[in-house]
Amino acid sequence: MMHIFLKFLISFLAVISFTSSNLNEEKKENKPNIIFILSDDHTTNAISAYDGLYKDIAPTPNIDKIANEGAILKNVFATNSICGPSRASILTGTYSHINGYYKNYKGGEFDNSLWTFPQELQKSGYNTALVGKWHLASEPVGFDYFKYHISRGQQGFYWDPIYNDNGKKIKENGYATNLTTDFALNWLKKRNSDKPFCLLLQYKAPHREWSPDEKYKDLWENEELPYPDTFNDDYSTRELTAGNTEMTMDYFSRQDMKMTPPDSLSKPEKNKWFSYGFKRNEIVVLDNNISNEENKKLKFQTYIKDYLATIKSVDDNIGRVLNYLKDSKLEDNTIIIYASDQGFFIGEHGWFDKRFMYEESIRMPFVIKYPGLIKPQTINNDIITNIDFAPTILEMAGINSPSSIQGKSFYNNLKSKTPKDWRQSMYYHYYEYPFYHHVQPHYGIRNERYKLIHFYYDIDVWELYDLKKDPNELNNIISSKNHQKLIKNLKAELYNLKEYYTNKLTLDEMRNISKTDFGGLESNKGKK
Ligand code: SGN
Ligand code: CA
């Protein structure tokens, strides 16, 4: 009896494995659809799948669902932690010094004659679309359809946003995260279904000024949310770098704090009133009857609640996309990725914003689902960077990348088959200075355990962190006697990486690039 049962079980399993291998074969013939969802400034510390401080208070069930049904990547890093440059690296698979987009919009314009992965997909028969935040100044190339945020230097608005809809300027009514999803789903419903598709769905949220949807405005109203461990960092070992920024709670504006201006003000006066807080001598006080220390905490509470609430809308809307795929039977052959252009500080070191090579800023969230080809609950810890996205997406679509791009496909890593020669360290370089946020330009190297950084603009400071012993990067051990040999080796490896990625710029040339270019600001005036 047992024998017959076993025989039955074996043939049953054989049928299953045959069907699933057939399914995979079929997938190779039918090109997968791709939905690449990119948000703006979403730190892994605010995604429950990454196990951050707010995981129980503000869970992200839909992002977690992608991770659970596919892979979560724990060490994906931006190579220049700021919006436009990271987007340019994602699209071109190259470093800023190769694609030329070092700083945000007002410091330049992305050269749209460059090769990008959406163009390659379009050329290979994909139907392509971009909806939401673009932020690269020049017109998007490689899309059959685009509808992207304009106004405020292409940052766009949370409420009643204005879009460039295939060349037409359109003001829409409502909340940006919901609207951007509506437009993406509308395009998916109307697309030419004879072709595979690639949709870039790029949310403005949770970018500054962190405006939540009406229904989420008062979530956690009477609660005091927890503070990160380094909230009261006094920068004592890093005063010239970490200690001299414009990213502390002192730099929140009245608009960030959602204060109400007097009725009597004209529109320009109101704008000025709202932007109070940006300069060093302008400090927004929420309550005159409490200490500076208590005011700092109060400001953080407003900030963190608004930030997490905007993420709740992002997560809800990802849920809408997942439901659409399921209902329209597209789930099995669609790759879905969720990432953000860089990380963000949510009170760590007493900061908001990004830019620094410190962990919270460079680590990008990255979860991906590809049914049948990436195993559910895959966890990957390899060092991956934003220049690797383009070749990976193309390889999954069965398309070769040109040899001129610098990134490497991590498709094998996602299948738990990391190549033996996979990189052990990454090269980083941040340029924009002094606006916004006064972060000294720097470059550096990070491997699994150590991080070496050189700040060079108008200071000459090296920092070394042991991420194993000091994960919060509070102790700069550059002068430690025991580490001098390591520092020598890391420096050599850093210069090798710089050479490998062919960054031939001298320190003076790099300083020149860094200068905030007010001429650029003027010359970009009038551009959409
Ligand atoms: C705006 C923000 C800055 C932010 C940059 C870049 N100020 O200038 O706080 O660092 O964008 O952000 S704001 O008050 O005008 O919002 S990025 O994500 O586009 O790089
Ligand atoms: Ca950003």
Coordinates of C-alpha atoms and ligand atoms in Angstrom, one line a residue:
M1 CA 0.0 0.0 0.0
M2 CA 2.8 2.4 1.1
H3 CA 4.7 1.4 -2.0
I4 CA 1.8 2.3 -4.3
F5 CA 1.3 5.6 -2.5
L6 CA 5.0 6.5 -3.0
K7 CA 4.9 5.6 -6.6
F8 CA 1.9 7.9 -7.0
L9 CA 3.6 10.7 -5.2
I10 CA 6.7 10.4 -7.3
S11 CA 4.8 10.6 -10.6
F12 CA 2.7 13.4 -9.2
L13 CA 5.9 15.4 -8.3
A14 CA 7.3 14.7 -11.8
V15 CA 4.2 16.2 -13.4
I16 CA 4.5 19.3 -11.2
S17 CA 8.2 19.8 -12.0
F18 CA 7.5 19.2 -15.7
T19 CA 4.7 21.8 -15.7
S20 CA 6.8 24.3 -13.9
S21 CA 9.9 23.8 -16.1
N22 CA 7.5 24.2 -19.1
L23 CA 6.3 27.4 -17.6
N24 CA 9.9 28.6 -17.4
E25 CA 10.6 27.6 -21.0
E26 CA 7.5 29.5 -22.0
K27 CA 8.7 32.5 -20.1
K28 CA 11.9 32.5 -22.1
E29 CA 9.9 32.8 -25.3
N30 CA 7.5 35.4 -24.0
K31 CA 9.4 38.5 -23.0
P32 CA 8.5 39.5 -19.4
N33 CA 6.7 42.7 -18.8
I34 CA 8.5 45.1 -16.4
I35 CA 7.2 47.6 -13.9
F36 CA 9.9 49.6 -12.3
I37 CA 8.6 51.6 -9.4
L38 CA 10.9 54.3 -8.1
S39 CA 10.0 56.6 -5.2
D40 CA 12.0 59.7 -4.1
D41 CA 14.0 59.7 -0.8
H42 CA 12.5 56.5 0.7
T43 CA 14.9 55.1 3.2
T44 CA 15.1 51.3 4.0
N45 CA 14.6 52.3 7.6
A46 CA 10.9 53.2 6.7
I47 CA 10.1 49.9 5.1
S48 CA 8.9 47.1 7.3
A49 CA 10.5 44.3 5.3
Y50 CA 13.9 46.0 6.1
D51 CA 13.0 45.7 9.8
G52 CA 13.4 49.4 10.7
L53 CA 12.4 51.4 13.8
Y54 CA 8.9 52.1 12.5
K55 CA 8.1 48.7 11.2
D56 CA 5.2 48.1 13.5
I57 CA 3.9 51.7 13.6
A58 CA 4.0 52.3 9.9
P59 CA 4.2 48.9 8.1
T60 CA 4.5 48.8 4.3
P61 CA 2.5 45.6 3.5
N62 CA 2.6 45.9 -0.3
I63 CA 6.3 46.6 -0.6
D64 CA 6.8 43.7 1.8
K65 CA 4.6 41.5 -0.4
I66 CA 7.0 42.0 -3.3
A67 CA 9.9 41.1 -1.1
N68 CA 8.2 38.0 0.2
E69 CA 7.2 36.7 -3.1
G70 CA 10.6 37.6 -4.6
A71 CA 13.9 39.0 -3.4
I72 CA 15.0 41.7 -0.9
L73 CA 18.4 43.3 -1.5
K74 CA 20.2 44.6 1.6
N75 CA 23.2 46.3 0.2
V76 CA 22.2 48.3 -2.8
F77 CA 24.0 51.7 -2.9
A78 CA 23.6 54.9 -4.7
T79 CA 26.9 56.0 -6.3
N80 CA 26.0 59.7 -5.9
S81 CA 23.3 60.1 -3.4
I82 CA 21.1 62.8 -4.9
C83 CA 18.0 62.6 -7.0
G84 CA 18.8 63.6 -10.7
P85 CA 22.3 62.0 -10.7
S86 CA 21.0 58.7 -9.2
R87 CA 18.3 58.6 -11.9
A88 CA 20.8 59.3 -14.6
S89 CA 23.0 56.4 -13.3
I90 CA 20.0 54.1 -13.2
L91 CA 19.0 54.9 -16.8
T92 CA 22.5 54.9 -18.3
G93 CA 24.3 52.3 -16.2
T94 CA 27.1 54.8 -15.7
Y95 CA 28.7 57.0 -13.0
S96 CA 28.0 60.7 -12.9
H97 CA 31.5 61.5 -14.3
I98 CA 30.6 59.5 -17.4
N99 CA 27.0 60.6 -18.0
G100 CA 27.9 64.2 -17.0
Y101 CA 24.9 64.6 -14.7
Y102 CA 26.6 65.4 -11.4
K103 CA 24.1 67.6 -9.7
N104 CA 20.4 68.2 -9.7
Y105 CA 18.3 70.0 -12.3
K106 CA 19.4 73.5 -11.5
G107 CA 23.0 72.6 -11.8
G108 CA 22.6 71.1 -15.3
E109 CA 20.6 69.1 -17.8
F110 CA 20.7 65.4 -18.5
D111 CA 22.2 64.7 -22.0
N112 CA 19.2 62.9 -23.6
S113 CA 21.3 61.7 -26.5
L114 CA 22.9 59.1 -24.2
W115 CA 22.0 55.5 -24.3
T116 CA 19.4 54.4 -21.7
F117 CA 17.8 51.1 -20.9
P118 CA 14.2 52.2 -21.8
Q119 CA 15.5 53.1 -25.3
E120 CA 17.0 49.7 -25.6
L121 CA 13.8 48.0 -24.6
Q122 CA 11.8 50.1 -27.0
K123 CA 14.1 49.2 -29.8
S124 CA 13.7 45.5 -28.9
G125 CA 9.9 45.8 -29.3
Y126 CA 8.8 46.8 -25.9
N127 CA 6.0 49.3 -25.3
T128 CA 7.4 51.8 -22.9
A129 CA 6.0 54.5 -20.6
L130 CA 7.2 56.9 -17.9
V131 CA 4.7 58.3 -15.4
G132 CA 5.5 60.6 -12.4
K133 CA 8.8 62.2 -11.4
W134 CA 11.5 62.6 -14.0
H135 CA 13.7 65.5 -12.7
L136 CA 16.3 65.3 -15.5
A137 CA 15.5 68.7 -17.2
S138 CA 15.8 67.4 -20.7
E139 CA 12.8 65.7 -22.5
P140 CA 12.6 61.9 -21.8
V141 CA 13.7 59.8 -24.8
G142 CA 12.7 56.1 -25.3
F143 CA 9.1 56.2 -24.2
D144 CA 6.0 55.7 -26.3
Y145 CA 4.2 57.6 -23.6
F146 CA 5.2 60.0 -20.8
K147 CA 3.5 62.1 -18.3
Y148 CA 5.9 63.7 -15.8
H149 CA 5.9 66.3 -13.0
I150 CA 6.9 69.8 -14.0
S151 CA 7.0 73.0 -11.8
R152 CA 9.3 73.7 -8.9
G153 CA 12.4 72.6 -10.9
Q154 CA 10.6 69.4 -11.9
Q155 CA 10.1 68.4 -8.3
G156 CA 6.4 68.7 -8.9
F157 CA 3.6 69.4 -6.3
Y158 CA 1.9 67.0 -3.9
W159 CA -1.5 68.6 -4.5
D160 CA -3.0 69.5 -7.9
P161 CA 0.3 68.7 -9.7
I162 CA 1.1 69.9 -13.1
Y163 CA 2.4 67.3 -15.6
N164 CA 4.0 67.3 -19.0
D165 CA 1.6 64.9 -20.8
N166 CA 3.3 63.8 -24.0
G167 CA 4.3 67.4 -24.6
K168 CA 1.1 69.1 -23.3
K169 CA 1.1 71.0 -19.9
I170 CA -1.8 69.7 -17.8
K171 CA -2.9 70.7 -14.3
E172 CA -4.6 67.8 -12.5
N173 CA -6.7 67.9 -9.4
G174 CA -5.9 65.7 -6.5
Y175 CA -3.0 64.1 -4.7
A176 CA 0.1 63.3 -6.7
T177 CA 0.7 59.7 -5.5
N178 CA -2.9 58.6 -6.3
L179 CA -3.0 60.5 -9.6
T180 CA 0.4 59.2 -10.9
T181 CA -0.9 55.7 -10.2
D182 CA -4.2 56.4 -12.0
F183 CA -2.3 57.6 -15.1
A184 CA 0.0 54.6 -15.0
L185 CA -3.0 52.2 -14.7
N186 CA -4.8 54.0 -17.5
W187 CA -1.9 53.5 -19.8
L188 CA -1.6 49.9 -18.9
K189 CA -5.3 49.3 -19.7
K190 CA -5.0 51.1 -23.1
R191 CA -1.6 49.8 -24.1
N192 CA -0.9 47.7 -27.2
S193 CA -1.2 44.3 -25.7
D194 CA 0.6 42.6 -28.6
K195 CA 3.9 43.8 -27.2
P196 CA 5.6 43.3 -23.8
F197 CA 5.6 46.5 -21.8
C198 CA 8.0 48.4 -19.5
L199 CA 6.5 51.0 -17.2
L200 CA 8.5 53.4 -15.1
L201 CA 6.2 54.5 -12.3
Q202 CA 8.1 57.2 -10.4
Y203 CA 6.5 58.8 -7.3
K204 CA 7.3 62.2 -6.0
A205 CA 6.7 61.0 -2.5
P206 CA 8.1 60.8 0.1
H207 CA 10.2 63.9 -0.9
R208 CA 10.3 67.1 1.0
E209 CA 7.9 68.9 1.9
W210 CA 6.3 65.6 3.0
S211 CA 2.6 66.4 2.4
P212 CA 0.3 63.6 3.3
D213 CA -3.0 62.7 1.6
E214 CA -5.9 64.3 3.5
K215 CA -7.0 60.9 4.9
Y216 CA -3.6 60.3 6.5
K217 CA -2.9 63.7 7.8
D218 CA -3.6 62.9 11.4
L219 CA -2.4 59.3 11.7
W220 CA -0.5 58.9 15.0
E221 CA -1.9 62.3 16.2
N222 CA -1.6 61.7 19.9
E223 CA 1.5 59.5 19.8
E224 CA 5.1 60.3 20.3
L225 CA 7.0 58.2 17.7
P226 CA 10.4 56.8 18.7
Y227 CA 13.7 58.6 18.0
P228 CA 16.6 56.9 16.3
D229 CA 19.7 56.1 18.5
T230 CA 21.8 58.8 17.0
F231 CA 19.1 61.6 17.2
N232 CA 21.3 63.6 19.6
D233 CA 24.6 63.1 17.8
D234 CA 27.0 65.9 18.8
Y235 CA 29.4 65.3 15.9
S236 CA 32.3 65.5 18.3
T237 CA 34.6 63.3 16.2
R238 CA 33.5 64.8 12.8
E239 CA 32.9 68.5 13.4
L240 CA 34.2 69.7 10.0
T241 CA 32.0 67.4 8.0
A242 CA 28.9 66.0 9.8
G243 CA 29.0 69.0 12.2
N244 CA 28.7 71.7 9.6
T245 CA 25.6 70.9 7.5
E246 CA 22.2 72.4 6.9
M247 CA 20.3 69.2 7.5
T248 CA 19.5 69.4 11.1
M249 CA 16.0 70.1 12.5
D250 CA 17.1 73.8 12.6
Y251 CA 16.6 73.9 8.8
F252 CA 13.0 72.8 8.6
S253 CA 11.0 75.6 7.0
R254 CA 7.5 76.8 8.1
Q255 CA 6.2 74.9 5.0
D256 CA 7.9 71.7 6.2
M257 CA 6.2 72.2 9.6
K258 CA 2.8 72.8 8.0
M259 CA 2.4 76.2 9.7
T260 CA -0.5 78.5 8.6
P261 CA 0.5 82.0 7.3
P262 CA -1.5 85.1 8.3
D263 CA -4.5 85.6 5.9
S264 CA -3.4 89.2 5.1
L265 CA -0.3 88.1 3.0
S266 CA -0.2 88.3 -0.8
K267 CA 0.9 85.1 -2.7
P268 CA 4.6 86.1 -3.0
E269 CA 4.6 87.2 0.6
K270 CA 3.1 83.8 1.6
N271 CA 5.9 82.0 -0.4
K272 CA 8.5 84.0 1.5
W273 CA 6.8 83.3 4.8
F274 CA 6.7 79.6 4.1
S275 CA 10.4 79.4 3.1
Y276 CA 11.5 80.9 6.5
G277 CA 13.8 78.4 8.1
F278 CA 16.1 77.7 5.1
K279 CA 18.9 80.1 6.3
R280 CA 21.3 79.7 9.2
N281 CA 19.8 82.6 11.1
E282 CA 16.2 81.5 10.7
I283 CA 15.0 79.0 13.2
V284 CA 11.4 77.9 13.2
V285 CA 10.1 77.6 16.8
L286 CA 6.9 75.6 17.2
D287 CA 6.3 76.4 20.8
N288 CA 7.8 79.4 22.6
N289 CA 7.1 77.9 26.0
I290 CA 9.4 75.0 25.8
S291 CA 13.2 74.5 25.5
N292 CA 15.2 74.3 22.3
E293 CA 15.7 70.6 23.0
E294 CA 11.9 70.0 23.3
N295 CA 11.3 72.1 20.1
K296 CA 13.7 69.9 18.2
K297 CA 11.8 66.9 19.3
L298 CA 8.5 68.5 18.4
K299 CA 9.7 69.3 14.9
F300 CA 11.0 65.8 14.5
Q301 CA 7.5 64.5 15.4
T302 CA 5.8 66.6 12.7
Y303 CA 8.5 65.5 10.2
I304 CA 8.5 61.8 10.8
K305 CA 4.7 61.5 10.9
D306 CA 4.3 63.4 7.6
Y307 CA 7.1 61.4 6.0
L308 CA 5.6 58.1 7.1
A309 CA 2.1 59.1 6.0
T310 CA 3.3 60.0 2.5
I311 CA 4.8 56.5 2.4
K312 CA 1.5 55.0 3.4
S313 CA 0.0 56.4 0.2
V314 CA 2.9 55.0 -1.9
D315 CA 2.4 51.6 -0.4
D316 CA -1.4 51.7 -0.9
N317 CA -0.9 52.6 -4.5
I318 CA 1.6 49.8 -5.0
G319 CA -1.1 47.6 -3.8
R320 CA -3.4 49.0 -6.5
V321 CA -0.7 48.0 -9.1
L322 CA -0.4 44.5 -7.7
N323 CA -4.1 44.1 -7.7
Y324 CA -4.3 45.2 -11.3
L325 CA -1.7 42.7 -12.4
K326 CA -3.5 39.9 -10.6
D327 CA -7.0 40.9 -11.9
S328 CA -5.7 41.2 -15.5
K329 CA -3.7 37.9 -15.3
L330 CA -0.4 39.6 -15.9
E331 CA 1.1 38.6 -12.6
D332 CA 3.0 35.6 -13.8
N333 CA 4.9 37.2 -16.5
T334 CA 5.6 40.6 -15.0
I335 CA 8.7 41.6 -13.2
I336 CA 8.0 44.2 -10.5
I337 CA 10.7 46.2 -8.8
Y338 CA 10.4 48.7 -6.0
A339 CA 13.4 51.0 -5.4
S340 CA 14.1 54.6 -4.4
D341 CA 16.6 57.0 -5.9
Q342 CA 18.6 57.0 -2.7
G343 CA 18.2 56.6 1.0
F344 CA 17.3 59.4 3.5
F345 CA 18.0 60.4 7.1
I346 CA 14.9 60.2 9.3
G347 CA 16.4 61.8 12.4
E348 CA 19.6 59.7 12.4
H349 CA 22.5 62.0 13.4
G350 CA 19.8 64.6 14.0
W351 CA 19.3 65.0 10.2
F352 CA 16.9 64.9 7.3
D353 CA 18.0 64.8 3.6
K354 CA 20.8 62.5 2.1
R355 CA 24.0 63.3 0.1
F356 CA 26.5 61.9 2.6
M357 CA 28.2 58.6 2.0
Y358 CA 26.9 57.4 5.4
E359 CA 24.7 54.3 5.4
E360 CA 21.2 55.8 5.8
S361 CA 21.8 58.0 2.7
I362 CA 23.5 55.6 0.3
R363 CA 21.5 52.5 0.9
M364 CA 18.6 52.2 -1.6
P365 CA 15.7 49.9 -1.0
F366 CA 15.4 47.3 -3.7
V367 CA 12.8 44.5 -3.8
I368 CA 11.9 42.5 -6.9
K369 CA 9.5 39.8 -7.8
Y370 CA 9.8 37.6 -10.9
P371 CA 7.5 34.6 -10.5
G372 CA 9.1 31.3 -11.4
L373 CA 12.6 32.7 -11.9
I374 CA 13.4 34.5 -8.6
K375 CA 12.6 32.3 -5.6
P376 CA 10.2 33.7 -3.0
Q377 CA 12.0 35.0 0.2
T378 CA 15.3 35.4 -1.4
I379 CA 17.7 37.6 0.6
N380 CA 20.7 39.1 -1.1
N381 CA 23.6 40.9 0.7
D382 CA 26.0 41.5 -2.3
I383 CA 27.3 45.0 -2.9
I384 CA 25.2 46.2 -5.8
T385 CA 24.9 49.8 -7.0
N386 CA 22.5 51.9 -9.1
I387 CA 24.6 51.5 -12.2
D388 CA 23.8 47.8 -12.2
F389 CA 20.0 48.2 -12.6
A390 CA 20.0 48.8 -16.4
P391 CA 22.0 45.7 -17.4
T392 CA 20.0 43.6 -14.9
I393 CA 16.7 44.6 -16.3
L394 CA 17.9 44.1 -19.8
E395 CA 19.3 40.6 -19.1
M396 CA 16.0 39.6 -17.6
A397 CA 14.4 40.7 -20.8
G398 CA 17.0 38.7 -22.8
I399 CA 18.7 41.8 -24.2
N400 CA 22.5 42.4 -24.1
S401 CA 23.8 45.7 -22.8
P402 CA 26.4 47.6 -24.8
S403 CA 30.0 47.2 -23.5
S404 CA 30.2 51.0 -22.8
I405 CA 28.1 50.8 -19.7
Q406 CA 29.8 50.4 -16.4
G407 CA 27.2 48.4 -14.4
K408 CA 27.0 44.7 -14.1
S409 CA 23.9 42.5 -14.3
F410 CA 23.0 41.0 -10.9
Y411 CA 20.4 38.6 -12.3
N412 CA 22.5 35.6 -11.3
N413 CA 22.8 37.1 -7.8
L414 CA 19.0 37.2 -7.6
K415 CA 18.9 33.5 -8.4
S416 CA 21.3 32.9 -5.5
K417 CA 24.2 32.3 -7.9
T418 CA 26.5 35.2 -7.2
P419 CA 29.4 35.1 -9.6
K420 CA 32.7 34.3 -7.9
D421 CA 34.3 37.6 -9.2
W422 CA 31.4 39.8 -8.0
R423 CA 32.7 43.2 -6.7
Q424 CA 33.8 43.3 -3.0
S425 CA 33.7 47.1 -2.7
M426 CA 32.0 50.1 -4.3
Y427 CA 33.2 53.6 -5.3
Y428 CA 31.1 56.7 -4.3
H429 CA 31.3 60.3 -5.3
Y430 CA 29.1 63.3 -4.3
Y431 CA 29.6 66.7 -5.9
E432 CA 26.8 69.3 -5.2
Y433 CA 27.9 72.2 -2.9
P434 CA 27.1 74.3 -1.0
F435 CA 23.4 74.3 -1.8
Y436 CA 21.3 72.6 -0.8
H437 CA 22.3 71.4 2.7
H438 CA 26.0 72.3 2.8
V439 CA 27.4 68.8 2.5
Q440 CA 31.1 68.9 1.6
P441 CA 31.9 67.1 -1.7
H442 CA 33.5 63.7 -1.1
Y443 CA 34.4 60.4 -2.6
G444 CA 35.1 57.1 -1.0
I445 CA 35.1 53.3 -0.9
R446 CA 32.8 50.9 1.0
N447 CA 33.4 47.2 1.4
E448 CA 31.6 44.7 3.5
R449 CA 33.1 46.0 6.7
Y450 CA 34.9 49.3 6.2
K451 CA 34.2 52.7 4.7
L452 CA 36.9 55.2 3.8
I453 CA 35.8 58.8 2.8
H454 CA 37.8 61.8 1.6
F455 CA 36.1 65.2 2.0
Y456 CA 38.1 67.6 -0.3
Y457 CA 36.3 70.8 -1.3
D458 CA 37.6 73.4 1.1
I459 CA 38.7 71.0 3.8
D460 CA 40.9 68.0 3.6
V461 CA 39.4 65.4 5.9
W462 CA 39.6 61.6 5.7
E463 CA 37.2 59.4 7.7
L464 CA 37.3 55.7 8.3
Y465 CA 34.5 53.7 9.9
D466 CA 34.4 50.1 11.0
L467 CA 30.8 49.2 10.1
K468 CA 30.9 46.0 12.2
K469 CA 31.9 47.6 15.4
D470 CA 30.4 51.0 14.7
P471 CA 27.3 50.6 12.5
N472 CA 26.1 54.1 13.3
E473 CA 29.4 55.7 12.0
L474 CA 30.1 57.7 15.1
N475 CA 33.8 57.0 15.5
N476 CA 36.1 58.2 12.8
I477 CA 39.1 55.9 13.4
I478 CA 41.3 57.4 10.7
S479 CA 44.1 58.2 13.2
S480 CA 44.0 54.8 14.9
K481 CA 47.5 53.2 14.9
N482 CA 46.0 49.7 14.5
H483 CA 44.3 50.7 11.2
Q484 CA 47.1 52.4 9.3
K485 CA 47.9 49.3 7.2
L486 CA 44.2 48.8 6.4
I487 CA 43.9 52.5 5.5
K488 CA 46.9 52.2 3.1
N489 CA 45.3 49.2 1.4
L490 CA 41.8 50.8 1.2
K491 CA 43.3 54.0 -0.3
A492 CA 45.0 52.0 -3.0
E493 CA 41.8 50.1 -3.7
L494 CA 39.9 53.4 -3.8
Y495 CA 42.3 54.8 -6.4
N496 CA 42.1 51.6 -8.4
L497 CA 38.3 51.8 -8.4
K498 CA 38.5 55.5 -9.5
E499 CA 40.8 54.4 -12.3
Y500 CA 38.7 51.4 -13.2
Y501 CA 35.6 53.6 -13.6
T502 CA 37.9 56.1 -15.5
N503 CA 37.3 59.1 -13.3
K504 CA 40.3 61.1 -14.5
L505 CA 39.2 64.4 -12.9
T506 CA 41.7 66.2 -10.7
L507 CA 40.7 67.6 -7.3
D508 CA 40.5 71.1 -8.9
E509 CA 38.3 69.9 -11.7
M510 CA 36.1 68.2 -9.2
R511 CA 35.8 71.3 -7.1
N512 CA 34.8 73.3 -10.2
I513 CA 32.0 70.9 -10.9
S514 CA 30.8 71.1 -7.3
K515 CA 30.3 74.9 -7.2
T516 CA 26.6 75.7 -7.2
D517 CA 26.2 77.3 -10.6
F518 CA 23.9 80.3 -10.2
G519 CA 24.4 81.0 -13.9
G520 CA 22.9 77.6 -14.5
L521 CA 20.0 78.5 -12.4
E522 CA 19.4 81.6 -14.5
S523 CA 20.0 79.8 -17.8
N524 CA 17.5 77.1 -16.9
K525 CA 14.8 79.7 -16.2
G526 CA 11.7 79.2 -18.3
K527 CA 12.5 75.6 -18.9
K528 CA 9.7 73.2 -18.0
Ligands
SGN1 C1 14.9 70.6 -2.9 C2 14.7 70.5 -1.4 C3 16.0 70.0 -0.7 C4 16.5 68.7 -1.4 C5 16.6 69.0 -2.9 C6 17.0 67.8 -3.7 N1 14.3 71.8 -0.8 O1 15.7 71.6 -3.2 O2 15.8 69.8 0.6 O3 17.7 68.3 -0.9 O4 15.3 69.4 -3.4 O5 16.2 66.7 -3.5 S1 12.8 72.2 -1.0 O6 12.4 72.9 0.2 O7 12.7 73.0 -2.2 O8 12.0 71.0 -1.1 S2 16.2 65.6 -4.6 O9 15.5 64.4 -4.1 O10 15.5 66.2 -5.8 O11 17.6 65.4 -4.9
CA2 CA 15.6 62.0 -4.2

